[in-house]
Short mmCIF file of C-alpha atoms in Angstrom, two decimals:
data_model
loop_
_atom_site.label_atom_id
_atom_site.label_comp_id
_atom_site.label_asym_id
_atom_site.label_seq_id
_atom_site.Cartn_x
_atom_site.Cartn_y
_atom_site.Cartn_z
CA UNK A 7 47.53 67.79 115.65
CA UNK A 8 46.61 68.85 119.17
CA UNK A 9 49.58 70.27 121.02
CA UNK A 10 51.02 68.39 123.97
CA UNK A 11 50.52 70.35 127.22
CA UNK A 12 53.81 70.85 129.08
CA UNK A 13 55.01 72.32 132.35
CA UNK A 14 58.08 74.32 133.32
CA UNK A 15 59.66 73.92 136.76
CA UNK A 16 61.65 76.96 137.85
CA UNK A 17 59.62 78.97 135.36
CA UNK A 18 60.47 82.39 136.79
CA UNK A 19 64.27 81.97 136.66
CA UNK A 20 66.56 82.79 133.77
CA UNK A 21 66.50 79.35 132.14
CA UNK A 22 62.79 78.96 132.91
CA UNK A 23 62.07 82.26 131.14
CA UNK A 24 63.99 81.00 128.11
CA UNK A 25 61.84 77.86 128.05
CA UNK A 26 58.68 79.97 128.23
CA UNK A 27 59.84 82.27 125.42
CA UNK A 28 61.16 79.51 123.12
CA UNK A 29 57.94 77.53 123.49
CA UNK A 30 55.87 80.44 122.14
CA UNK A 31 54.08 79.10 119.05
CA UNK A 32 55.90 75.76 119.19
CA UNK A 33 54.17 73.41 116.73
CA UNK A 34 54.10 70.44 119.12
CA UNK A 35 54.15 71.76 122.69
CA UNK A 36 52.16 74.34 124.63
CA UNK A 37 52.92 75.63 128.15
CA UNK A 38 49.95 74.97 130.39
CA UNK A 39 51.60 74.48 133.81
CA UNK A 40 54.25 76.59 135.55
CA UNK A 41 55.90 76.10 138.92
CA UNK A 42 58.53 77.97 140.86
CA UNK A 43 59.61 78.75 144.42
CA UNK A 44 57.06 79.18 147.23
CA UNK A 45 57.47 82.98 147.05
CA UNK A 46 56.09 82.96 143.48
CA UNK A 47 53.42 80.32 144.08
CA UNK A 48 49.85 81.59 144.15
CA UNK A 49 50.54 84.46 141.72
CA UNK A 50 49.70 84.66 138.06
CA UNK A 51 52.84 84.17 135.97
CA UNK A 52 52.69 87.78 134.76
CA UNK A 53 52.74 88.96 138.38
CA UNK A 54 55.52 86.56 139.36
CA UNK A 55 57.90 87.83 136.64
CA UNK A 56 56.89 91.50 136.81
CA UNK A 57 60.12 93.51 136.89
CA UNK A 58 62.14 90.31 136.52
CA UNK A 59 61.55 89.35 132.87
CA UNK A 60 64.98 89.43 131.22
CA UNK A 61 64.30 88.62 127.55
CA UNK A 62 63.47 90.73 124.51
CA UNK A 63 60.71 88.30 123.50
CA UNK A 64 57.83 88.21 125.94
CA UNK A 65 55.70 85.26 127.05
CA UNK A 66 52.46 84.22 125.37
CA UNK A 67 49.37 85.99 126.78
CA UNK A 68 47.82 82.77 128.06
CA UNK A 69 50.99 81.93 130.00
CA UNK A 70 50.79 85.25 131.82
CA UNK A 71 47.39 84.18 133.17
CA UNK A 72 48.54 80.77 134.46
CA UNK A 73 48.71 80.49 138.25
CA UNK A 74 52.21 79.63 139.46
CA UNK A 75 52.37 76.47 141.56
CA UNK A 76 54.94 75.51 144.20
CA UNK A 77 57.53 73.35 142.38
CA UNK A 78 58.14 71.44 145.61
CA UNK A 79 54.54 70.15 145.58
CA UNK A 80 54.56 67.33 143.03
CA UNK A 81 50.86 66.71 143.61
CA UNK A 82 50.03 69.95 141.79
CA UNK A 83 51.71 68.69 138.61
CA UNK A 84 50.09 65.28 139.05
CA UNK A 85 46.70 66.97 139.28
CA UNK A 86 47.50 69.00 136.15
CA UNK A 87 48.44 65.77 134.38
CA UNK A 88 45.09 64.23 135.27
CA UNK A 89 43.21 67.18 133.80
CA UNK A 90 45.48 66.95 130.71
CA UNK A 91 47.36 70.19 131.38
CA UNK A 92 50.82 68.68 131.92
CA UNK A 93 52.06 65.64 130.02
CA UNK A 94 55.68 66.23 131.05
CA UNK A 95 57.88 68.94 132.56
CA UNK A 96 60.98 70.85 131.61
CA UNK A 97 63.12 71.23 134.73
CA UNK A 98 64.93 74.54 135.15
CA UNK A 99 65.11 74.20 138.93
CA UNK A 100 67.56 76.40 140.81
CA UNK A 101 68.30 74.86 144.21
CA UNK A 102 70.81 72.53 145.84
CA UNK A 103 71.90 69.42 143.95
CA UNK A 104 70.48 67.02 146.55
CA UNK A 105 67.15 68.86 146.48
CA UNK A 106 66.97 68.69 142.69
CA UNK A 107 67.84 64.98 142.69
CA UNK A 108 65.05 64.24 145.14
CA UNK A 109 62.50 66.47 143.42
CA UNK A 110 63.14 65.27 139.86
CA UNK A 111 62.91 61.68 141.13
CA UNK A 112 59.60 62.50 142.81
CA UNK A 113 58.14 63.93 139.59
CA UNK A 114 59.25 60.88 137.60
CA UNK A 115 57.92 58.52 140.28
CA UNK A 116 54.56 60.31 140.02
CA UNK A 117 54.43 59.39 136.33
CA UNK A 118 55.62 62.75 134.98
CA UNK A 119 58.58 62.62 132.54
CA UNK A 120 61.31 65.15 133.37
CA UNK A 121 63.41 66.82 130.65
CA UNK A 122 66.04 68.50 132.79
CA UNK A 123 68.41 71.39 132.38
CA UNK A 124 69.91 70.82 135.83
CA UNK A 125 73.24 69.10 136.46
CA UNK A 126 72.03 67.00 139.41
CA UNK A 127 71.26 63.84 137.42
CA UNK A 128 74.02 64.03 134.82
CA UNK A 129 76.10 61.46 136.68
CA UNK A 130 73.21 59.14 137.46
CA UNK A 131 74.28 56.00 135.60
CA UNK A 132 70.91 55.22 133.99
CA UNK A 133 69.99 58.84 133.08
CA UNK A 134 70.84 59.82 129.48
CA UNK A 135 72.72 63.08 128.86
CA UNK A 136 71.50 63.94 125.39
CA UNK A 137 72.82 65.98 122.50
CA UNK A 138 70.45 65.20 119.65
CA UNK A 139 73.12 65.19 116.94
CA UNK A 140 75.49 62.94 118.92
CA UNK A 141 73.82 60.32 121.10
CA UNK A 142 70.06 60.10 120.46
CA UNK A 143 70.39 56.33 120.97
CA UNK A 144 71.10 56.94 124.67
CA UNK A 145 67.37 57.62 125.05
CA UNK A 146 66.94 53.88 124.65
CA UNK A 147 68.08 53.43 128.26
CA UNK A 148 64.74 54.84 129.46
CA UNK A 149 62.97 51.43 129.66
CA UNK A 150 65.82 50.12 131.85
CA UNK A 151 65.66 53.26 133.98
CA UNK A 152 61.93 52.82 134.49
CA UNK A 153 62.29 49.13 135.33
CA UNK A 154 65.07 49.74 137.85
CA UNK A 155 63.08 52.46 139.63
CA UNK A 156 59.64 50.87 139.37
CA UNK A 157 58.37 53.82 137.33
CA UNK A 158 55.54 53.53 134.81
CA UNK A 159 55.29 56.63 132.60
CA UNK A 160 57.89 58.81 134.31
CA UNK A 161 61.59 59.07 133.47
CA UNK A 162 64.46 61.57 133.62
CA UNK A 163 66.56 62.75 130.68
CA UNK A 164 69.00 65.67 130.86
CA UNK A 165 70.99 67.95 128.62
CA UNK A 166 74.72 68.50 129.21
CA UNK A 167 76.58 71.48 130.53
CA UNK A 168 76.48 74.56 128.31
CA UNK A 169 80.28 74.91 128.27
CA UNK A 170 80.78 71.73 126.20
CA UNK A 171 78.15 72.39 123.52
CA UNK A 172 80.39 74.41 121.23
CA UNK A 173 82.94 71.70 120.49
CA UNK A 174 81.17 68.37 121.12
CA UNK A 175 79.39 68.22 117.76
CA UNK A 176 82.58 69.04 115.80
CA UNK A 177 84.38 66.27 117.74
CA UNK A 178 81.58 63.80 117.04
CA UNK A 179 81.49 64.65 113.34
CA UNK A 180 85.23 63.95 113.08
CA UNK A 181 84.95 60.68 115.02
CA UNK A 182 82.03 59.55 112.85
CA UNK A 183 84.19 60.19 109.79
CA UNK A 184 86.94 57.96 111.22
CA UNK A 185 89.02 60.56 113.05
CA UNK A 186 88.40 60.25 116.80
CA UNK A 187 90.18 62.58 119.21
CA UNK A 188 92.65 61.27 121.75
CA UNK A 189 93.52 64.38 123.75
CA UNK A 190 92.12 67.90 124.01
CA UNK A 191 93.12 71.10 125.70
CA UNK A 192 90.04 73.34 125.95
CA UNK A 193 89.93 76.95 127.08
CA UNK A 194 86.42 78.35 127.42
CA UNK A 195 85.33 81.98 127.53
CA UNK A 196 81.86 81.85 129.03
CA UNK A 197 79.15 84.52 128.95
CA UNK A 198 77.70 86.07 132.09
CA UNK A 199 74.20 84.79 131.30
CA UNK A 200 75.52 81.33 132.13
CA UNK A 201 75.53 82.40 135.78
CA UNK A 202 71.79 83.14 135.75
CA UNK A 203 70.21 86.28 137.16
CA UNK A 204 71.39 88.45 138.89
CA UNK A 205 74.52 86.44 138.15
CA UNK A 206 78.02 87.88 138.28
CA UNK A 207 78.31 91.26 140.07
CA UNK A 208 79.11 94.06 137.62
CA UNK A 209 82.21 95.15 139.53
CA UNK A 210 83.59 91.63 139.17
CA UNK A 211 83.12 91.30 135.41
CA UNK A 212 83.25 94.77 133.77
CA UNK A 213 86.76 95.38 132.43
CA UNK A 214 87.76 91.97 133.71
CA UNK A 215 88.11 88.23 133.09
CA UNK A 216 87.43 85.81 135.96
CA UNK A 217 89.56 82.64 135.52
CA UNK A 218 87.35 80.40 137.65
CA UNK A 219 83.77 79.12 137.41
CA UNK A 220 82.86 76.66 140.13
CA UNK A 221 82.48 73.10 138.83
CA UNK A 222 82.84 74.02 135.16
CA UNK A 223 86.22 72.47 134.53
CA UNK A 224 85.15 69.16 136.07
CA UNK A 225 81.97 69.13 133.96
CA UNK A 226 83.91 70.07 130.82
CA UNK A 227 86.42 67.28 131.34
CA UNK A 228 84.00 64.51 132.32
CA UNK A 229 80.56 64.97 130.73
CA UNK A 230 81.82 64.34 127.15
CA UNK A 231 82.90 60.85 128.21
CA UNK A 232 79.35 59.93 129.22
CA UNK A 233 77.91 61.42 126.04
CA UNK A 234 80.40 59.40 123.95
CA UNK A 235 79.78 56.32 126.11
CA UNK A 236 77.81 53.13 125.47
CA UNK A 237 74.79 51.46 127.06
CA UNK A 238 75.54 48.15 128.75
CA UNK A 239 73.68 46.24 131.48
CA UNK A 240 71.15 49.02 132.02
CA UNK A 241 73.68 51.81 132.60
CA UNK A 242 75.75 54.17 130.48
CA UNK A 243 79.44 53.32 130.57
CA UNK A 244 81.81 56.20 129.93
CA UNK A 245 84.12 56.29 126.94
CA UNK A 246 87.84 56.15 127.68
CA UNK A 247 88.71 58.95 125.26
CA UNK A 248 89.25 61.76 124.68
CA UNK A 249 91.31 62.92 127.63
CA UNK A 250 90.42 66.57 128.26
CA UNK A 251 92.21 69.33 130.14
CA UNK A 252 90.00 72.40 130.58
CA UNK A 253 90.37 75.99 131.75
CA UNK A 254 87.06 77.85 132.13
CA UNK A 255 86.83 81.64 132.27
CA UNK A 256 83.97 84.09 132.77
CA UNK A 257 84.16 87.00 130.33
CA UNK A 258 82.14 90.22 129.88
CA UNK A 259 79.89 88.85 127.10
CA UNK A 260 76.11 88.69 127.49
CA UNK A 261 75.39 85.44 125.59
CA UNK A 262 77.53 82.90 123.78
CA UNK A 263 80.18 80.53 125.11
CA UNK A 264 83.42 80.35 123.10
CA UNK A 265 85.94 77.50 123.26
CA UNK A 266 89.52 77.41 121.96
CA UNK A 267 90.39 73.77 121.31
CA UNK A 268 93.75 72.06 120.72
CA UNK A 269 93.16 68.50 119.49
CA UNK A 270 95.30 65.40 119.04
CA UNK A 271 93.82 62.58 116.96
CA UNK A 272 93.86 58.99 118.17
CA UNK A 273 94.99 57.61 114.81
CA UNK A 274 95.07 58.88 111.25
CA UNK A 275 94.84 62.63 110.70
CA UNK A 276 92.57 64.40 108.21
CA UNK A 277 93.68 67.43 106.24
CA UNK A 278 92.41 70.89 107.09
CA UNK A 279 90.22 70.95 103.99
CA UNK A 280 88.83 67.50 104.81
CA UNK A 281 87.87 68.64 108.32
CA UNK A 282 86.02 71.64 106.93
CA UNK A 283 84.12 69.39 104.54
CA UNK A 284 83.27 66.96 107.35
CA UNK A 285 81.92 69.76 109.50
CA UNK A 286 79.92 71.63 106.87
CA UNK A 287 78.34 68.47 105.45
CA UNK A 288 77.52 66.93 108.84
CA UNK A 289 73.86 66.12 109.46
CA UNK A 290 72.31 63.83 112.08
CA UNK A 291 68.96 62.47 113.26
CA UNK A 292 67.42 65.84 114.27
CA UNK A 293 68.09 67.17 110.77
CA UNK A 294 66.84 63.97 109.09
CA UNK A 295 63.61 64.23 111.08
CA UNK A 296 63.40 68.02 110.55
CA UNK A 297 62.63 68.52 114.24
CA UNK A 298 61.19 72.00 114.88
CA UNK A 299 64.04 73.27 117.07
CA UNK A 300 66.90 71.54 115.24
CA UNK A 301 69.31 73.71 113.23
CA UNK A 302 69.31 73.01 109.51
CA UNK A 303 73.12 73.01 109.57
CA UNK A 304 74.46 71.85 112.95
CA UNK A 305 78.02 73.09 112.31
CA UNK A 306 78.60 76.34 110.47
CA UNK A 307 82.21 77.11 109.50
CA UNK A 308 83.37 80.73 109.14
CA UNK A 309 86.45 81.33 106.98
CA UNK A 310 87.17 84.83 108.31
CA UNK A 311 90.27 85.09 110.49
CA UNK A 312 88.35 86.88 113.27
CA UNK A 313 85.29 84.61 113.52
CA UNK A 314 83.32 83.22 115.27
CA UNK A 315 82.34 86.12 117.51
CA UNK A 316 79.52 85.90 120.08
CA UNK A 317 77.74 89.10 119.08
CA UNK A 318 77.84 88.30 115.36
CA UNK A 319 77.41 84.53 115.29
CA UNK A 320 75.56 83.26 118.38
CA UNK A 321 72.07 83.60 116.84
CA UNK A 322 72.77 81.73 113.60
CA UNK A 323 70.24 79.03 112.64
CA UNK A 324 67.80 79.73 115.49
CA UNK A 325 70.77 80.09 117.89
CA UNK A 326 71.03 76.28 117.78
CA UNK A 327 74.05 75.86 115.50
CA UNK A 328 77.68 75.47 116.52
CA UNK A 329 79.81 78.07 114.73
CA UNK A 330 83.45 77.06 114.20
CA UNK A 331 86.42 78.88 112.75
CA UNK A 332 90.17 79.49 112.94
CA UNK A 333 90.97 75.90 112.04
CA UNK A 334 94.74 75.52 111.62
CA UNK A 335 97.64 73.19 112.48
CA UNK A 336 98.76 73.04 116.09
CA UNK A 337 102.44 73.18 117.05
CA UNK A 338 101.90 70.81 120.00
CA UNK A 339 98.91 68.63 119.03
CA UNK A 340 97.45 68.12 115.55
CA UNK A 341 94.91 70.93 115.00
CA UNK A 342 93.42 73.91 116.81
CA UNK A 343 90.14 75.72 116.27
CA UNK A 344 87.65 78.08 117.88
CA UNK A 345 83.98 77.25 118.33
CA UNK A 346 80.93 79.09 119.64
CA UNK A 347 77.42 78.18 120.78
CA UNK A 348 74.57 80.15 122.32
CA UNK A 349 74.62 79.11 125.96
CA UNK A 350 71.04 79.99 126.94
CA UNK A 351 69.48 78.57 123.75
CA UNK A 352 71.52 75.63 122.43
CA UNK A 353 73.20 75.18 125.79
CA UNK A 354 70.07 75.44 127.91
CA UNK A 355 66.37 75.76 127.04
CA UNK A 356 66.68 75.20 123.29
CA UNK A 357 68.71 72.06 123.88
CA UNK A 358 66.08 70.82 126.33
CA UNK A 359 63.27 71.43 123.86
CA UNK A 360 65.18 69.62 121.11
CA UNK A 361 65.62 66.68 123.50
CA UNK A 362 61.86 66.65 124.11
CA UNK A 363 61.21 66.64 120.35
CA UNK A 364 63.58 63.72 119.95
CA UNK A 365 61.96 61.82 122.84
CA UNK A 366 58.51 62.42 121.35
CA UNK A 367 59.71 60.99 118.04
CA UNK A 368 61.00 57.93 119.89
CA UNK A 369 57.61 57.45 121.54
CA UNK A 370 58.54 58.29 125.13
CA UNK A 371 56.26 61.35 125.36
CA UNK A 372 52.53 60.87 124.81
#
């Protein structure tokens, strides 16, 4: 099968670099178009990231030779689409929210599907916020989105905030088994890579914990409700539950967001052993389809008292699994547990690529 040519917007930034690296040797997709800020435009990709490449794995040789385009010039991607070098784009844009909204809309209006990592469109009512194991059916809003906007081939689909990835799949698995959550208290300990590059100044984070990350608590409390929501009348209507109270902290960890969760069930309560069985046996559509980026086991449970740990567990199952542990009764709610996910893979570029694989399966990507 010929690979689908794809583009990356914001290709020189931290998330863009992760897209480039993770797409190396992908069985379905091949990077053939890259775009970034005007200061990188006109350079070969290798020149644009010289001295700025942050990953252990390098980019494919052919990507280094691609000329970087100005991401603000949608016509360059449209031209690449015509010459069959860009069927759709991954958006890792780093600019103001209003600018991203306008630019992603412009790409979609030009007939170029946008698989976005940015937060700008997460609260757009007809834009799906996808986690492949939880709400793949939300992709079915795309025809309504296209009709409402007058778009032909283009559309926008996004992935959620990285801080919610570690506990959303465990919550969904419990709800699917008949044990939905009613209330949560979530405390996140978020890695510095989540702030991009150069990110958090070293004197702020070394030997320190910063108990504030702008916008994170609001995203953590609200995005799950859209993901658990339902499609009605061409929009996604938020779920009423669970109610979430979040505290988000930046900690001196390179990669891997950890969440400590206290959970109250809405009705009947499973036993501790039953929860473990629900989590370890959970599989969903990405696993049924054996999508290339999907983890074989979406939730991995560690029995050790001191796990999960970012350094030891973040890379399990292609860095796409959620790793849970420390499940025990809660003195205030019903249960408490700790969960971990890799924020720049599962929570960013890897999650975006999995969404693209899912959308290809559903027929939305040629």
